[in-house]
Amino acid sequence: MFSAGPKSRTTAAYLAIFLGWAGLHKFYLGYRNVGFTHVALTAVGPVVFLAHFTAPDDATAIVVQVAAWAVILFGYFYVRRFHFGHTVDEIISPGRLLLWPWRLVRSTLRLTRAGFNIRGEEERRRRRQRGRRRNDDDDDDGCLSPGCIVMALGILLTVAVVATIIFLYYLIFSFVGFLALAASIAIGVFEGVIYLRKTDTEFQNEYVASRRLWF
């Protein structure tokens, strides 16, 4: 079954759909390294779940989660670098998507800074109009001024955005086992459907002769 030569499109498809989580369709097509990478991705899920429910303390569970992420990242790097020949910059470019929420924080900080600047300009204008330094007893519109409102809005948005980002990152890291297992199953099903949509000739040319590894 795992010998060299022509491969059955339907066999590869059904192996991917039903046993893709075990990487059998990769082994069947002769992609042993990718098959082992797929198995490692699948194994991350049960290991993390087991550590989460049986770990004697939180520190052990965190260590297992970090190790799981290391396995996932190593597998991703291995496939992209040694099977697709991508440069390091090309490999890490998708990971930059995880940093895009912090650009929103930069925008809220700019809003806060704008509020400070408006507030300062208001103070300078008030002093020029009165021709003297403002005393505590002078009339002041307080936090009803535009500058104060913009400044408060910027601070409020910054705190809200940072809290949301941290919470989302916490969820992602907490569910690393579920994400790894779900991704492993989804990849197999997706590849199996693609195999079925190909003709026998296209399948042999792309996945056997040309050794196309993914999708």
mmCIF file of N, CA and C in Angstrom, residues 21-69:
data_model
loop_
_atom_site.group_PDB
_atom_site.id
_atom_site.type_symbol
_atom_site.label_atom_id
_atom_site.label_comp_id
_atom_site.label_asym_id
_atom_site.label_seq_id
_atom_site.Cartn_x
_atom_site.Cartn_y
_atom_site.Cartn_z
ATOM 1 N N TRP A 21 -6.195 12.681 10.184
ATOM 2 C CA TRP A 21 -5.609 13.099 11.456
ATOM 3 C C TRP A 21 -4.385 12.268 11.811
ATOM 4 N N ALA A 22 -4.279 11.044 11.268
ATOM 5 C CA ALA A 22 -3.118 10.191 11.517
ATOM 6 C C ALA A 22 -2.069 10.329 10.423
ATOM 7 N N GLY A 23 -2.324 11.175 9.429
ATOM 8 C CA GLY A 23 -1.358 11.380 8.359
ATOM 9 C C GLY A 23 -1.215 10.221 7.404
ATOM 10 N N LEU A 24 -2.183 9.283 7.382
ATOM 11 C CA LEU A 24 -2.026 8.088 6.542
ATOM 12 C C LEU A 24 -2.027 8.422 5.057
ATOM 13 N N HIS A 25 -2.766 9.450 4.663
ATOM 14 C CA HIS A 25 -2.759 9.804 3.241
ATOM 15 C C HIS A 25 -1.394 10.312 2.805
ATOM 16 N N LYS A 26 -0.656 10.944 3.721
ATOM 17 C CA LYS A 26 0.696 11.386 3.410
ATOM 18 C C LYS A 26 1.637 10.202 3.265
ATOM 19 N N PHE A 27 1.540 9.248 4.187
ATOM 20 C CA PHE A 27 2.374 8.048 4.076
ATOM 21 C C PHE A 27 2.026 7.263 2.821
ATOM 22 N N TYR A 28 0.755 7.211 2.489
ATOM 23 C CA TYR A 28 0.314 6.487 1.299
ATOM 24 C C TYR A 28 0.920 7.095 0.028
ATOM 25 N N LEU A 29 1.004 8.416 -0.011
ATOM 26 C CA LEU A 29 1.575 9.095 -1.177
ATOM 27 C C LEU A 29 3.099 9.145 -1.142
ATOM 28 N N GLY A 30 3.688 8.648 -0.065
ATOM 29 C CA GLY A 30 5.141 8.608 0.037
ATOM 30 C C GLY A 30 5.775 9.811 0.686
ATOM 31 N N TYR A 31 4.971 10.682 1.305
ATOM 32 C CA TYR A 31 5.504 11.877 1.956
ATOM 33 C C TYR A 31 5.716 11.578 3.440
ATOM 34 N N ARG A 32 6.731 10.819 3.728
ATOM 35 C CA ARG A 32 6.911 10.332 5.110
ATOM 36 C C ARG A 32 7.196 11.471 6.083
ATOM 37 N N ASN A 33 8.074 12.401 5.695
ATOM 38 C CA ASN A 33 8.408 13.500 6.606
ATOM 39 C C ASN A 33 7.179 14.343 6.945
ATOM 40 N N VAL A 34 6.387 14.646 5.917
ATOM 41 C CA VAL A 34 5.172 15.408 6.151
ATOM 42 C C VAL A 34 4.178 14.582 6.959
ATOM 43 N N GLY A 35 4.163 13.269 6.728
ATOM 44 C CA GLY A 35 3.284 12.396 7.491
ATOM 45 C C GLY A 35 3.613 12.433 8.978
ATOM 46 N N PHE A 36 4.892 12.357 9.297
ATOM 47 C CA PHE A 36 5.292 12.424 10.707
ATOM 48 C C PHE A 36 4.982 13.805 11.296
ATOM 49 N N THR A 37 5.136 14.850 10.496
ATOM 50 C CA THR A 37 4.777 16.190 10.963
ATOM 51 C C THR A 37 3.291 16.268 11.277
ATOM 52 N N HIS A 38 2.480 15.648 10.432
ATOM 53 C CA HIS A 38 1.030 15.630 10.652
ATOM 54 C C HIS A 38 0.690 14.842 11.918
ATOM 55 N N VAL A 39 1.365 13.727 12.128
ATOM 56 C CA VAL A 39 1.135 12.932 13.341
ATOM 57 C C VAL A 39 1.505 13.732 14.585
ATOM 58 N N ALA A 40 2.619 14.471 14.509
ATOM 59 C CA ALA A 40 3.038 15.283 15.655
ATOM 60 C C ALA A 40 2.006 16.360 15.971
ATOM 61 N N LEU A 41 1.435 16.960 14.921
ATOM 62 C CA LEU A 41 0.399 17.966 15.125
ATOM 63 C C LEU A 41 -0.818 17.365 15.810
ATOM 64 N N THR A 42 -1.202 16.156 15.380
ATOM 65 C CA THR A 42 -2.350 15.486 15.992
ATOM 66 C C THR A 42 -2.072 15.119 17.445
ATOM 67 N N ALA A 43 -0.839 14.677 17.722
ATOM 68 C CA ALA A 43 -0.498 14.232 19.077
ATOM 69 C C ALA A 43 -0.490 15.378 20.078
ATOM 70 N N VAL A 44 -0.294 16.593 19.582
ATOM 71 C CA VAL A 44 -0.255 17.740 20.489
ATOM 72 C C VAL A 44 -1.566 17.862 21.258
ATOM 73 N N GLY A 45 -2.694 17.641 20.569
ATOM 74 C CA GLY A 45 -4.000 17.791 21.199
ATOM 75 C C GLY A 45 -4.190 16.933 22.435
ATOM 76 N N PRO A 46 -4.121 15.597 22.330
ATOM 77 C CA PRO A 46 -4.305 14.754 23.517
ATOM 78 C C PRO A 46 -3.300 15.035 24.624
ATOM 79 N N VAL A 47 -2.057 15.341 24.245
ATOM 80 C CA VAL A 47 -1.040 15.605 25.270
ATOM 81 C C VAL A 47 -1.403 16.840 26.084
ATOM 82 N N VAL A 48 -1.833 17.899 25.390
ATOM 83 C CA VAL A 48 -2.196 19.133 26.100
ATOM 84 C C VAL A 48 -3.445 18.921 26.953
ATOM 85 N N PHE A 49 -4.436 18.211 26.408
ATOM 86 C CA PHE A 49 -5.642 17.921 27.191
ATOM 87 C C PHE A 49 -5.302 17.117 28.439
ATOM 88 N N LEU A 50 -4.445 16.122 28.286
ATOM 89 C CA LEU A 50 -4.053 15.279 29.420
ATOM 90 C C LEU A 50 -3.328 16.104 30.475
ATOM 91 N N ALA A 51 -2.424 16.968 30.027
ATOM 92 C CA ALA A 51 -1.686 17.796 30.976
ATOM 93 C C ALA A 51 -2.610 18.787 31.668
ATOM 94 N N HIS A 52 -3.597 19.286 30.933
ATOM 95 C CA HIS A 52 -4.504 20.283 31.504
ATOM 96 C C HIS A 52 -5.340 19.697 32.643
ATOM 97 N N PHE A 53 -5.753 18.433 32.503
ATOM 98 C CA PHE A 53 -6.645 17.839 33.500
ATOM 99 C C PHE A 53 -5.910 17.009 34.558
ATOM 100 N N THR A 54 -4.678 16.621 34.279
ATOM 101 C CA THR A 54 -3.961 15.758 35.220
ATOM 102 C C THR A 54 -2.709 16.392 35.800
ATOM 103 N N ALA A 55 -2.334 17.587 35.331
ATOM 104 C CA ALA A 55 -1.111 18.216 35.837
ATOM 105 C C ALA A 55 -1.259 18.539 37.320
ATOM 106 N N PRO A 56 -0.209 18.298 38.104
ATOM 107 C CA PRO A 56 -0.299 18.558 39.543
ATOM 108 C C PRO A 56 -0.394 20.046 39.873
ATOM 109 N N ASP A 57 0.068 20.906 38.989
ATOM 110 C CA ASP A 57 -0.008 22.349 39.236
ATOM 111 C C ASP A 57 -0.094 23.077 37.901
ATOM 112 N N ASP A 58 -0.366 24.369 37.983
ATOM 113 C CA ASP A 58 -0.510 25.180 36.779
ATOM 114 C C ASP A 58 0.810 25.332 36.030
ATOM 115 N N ALA A 59 1.918 25.332 36.764
ATOM 116 C CA ALA A 59 3.221 25.505 36.113
ATOM 117 C C ALA A 59 3.497 24.372 35.129
ATOM 118 N N THR A 60 3.151 23.158 35.520
ATOM 119 C CA THR A 60 3.361 22.012 34.627
ATOM 120 C C THR A 60 2.491 22.133 33.381
ATOM 121 N N ALA A 61 1.256 22.549 33.555
ATOM 122 C CA ALA A 61 0.362 22.713 32.411
ATOM 123 C C ALA A 61 0.886 23.784 31.462
ATOM 124 N N ILE A 62 1.420 24.868 32.010
ATOM 125 C CA ILE A 62 1.956 25.943 31.177
ATOM 126 C C ILE A 62 3.168 25.461 30.393
ATOM 127 N N VAL A 63 4.039 24.678 31.047
ATOM 128 C CA VAL A 63 5.218 24.136 30.363
ATOM 129 C C VAL A 63 4.799 23.257 29.193
ATOM 130 N N VAL A 64 3.781 22.430 29.415
ATOM 131 C CA VAL A 64 3.294 21.554 28.339
ATOM 132 C C VAL A 64 2.707 22.382 27.199
ATOM 133 N N GLN A 65 1.971 23.431 27.525
ATOM 134 C CA GLN A 65 1.402 24.293 26.486
ATOM 135 C C GLN A 65 2.495 24.972 25.665
ATOM 136 N N VAL A 66 3.524 25.456 26.341
ATOM 137 C CA VAL A 66 4.637 26.091 25.628
ATOM 138 C C VAL A 66 5.344 25.077 24.725
ATOM 139 N N ALA A 67 5.554 23.867 25.245
ATOM 140 C CA ALA A 67 6.172 22.823 24.434
ATOM 141 C C ALA A 67 5.308 22.466 23.229
ATOM 142 N N ALA A 68 3.987 22.460 23.427
ATOM 143 C CA ALA A 68 3.081 22.166 22.316
ATOM 144 C C ALA A 68 3.179 23.225 21.234
ATOM 145 N N TRP A 69 3.213 24.485 21.650
ATOM 146 C CA TRP A 69 3.372 25.553 20.665
ATOM 147 C C TRP A 69 4.703 25.433 19.947
#
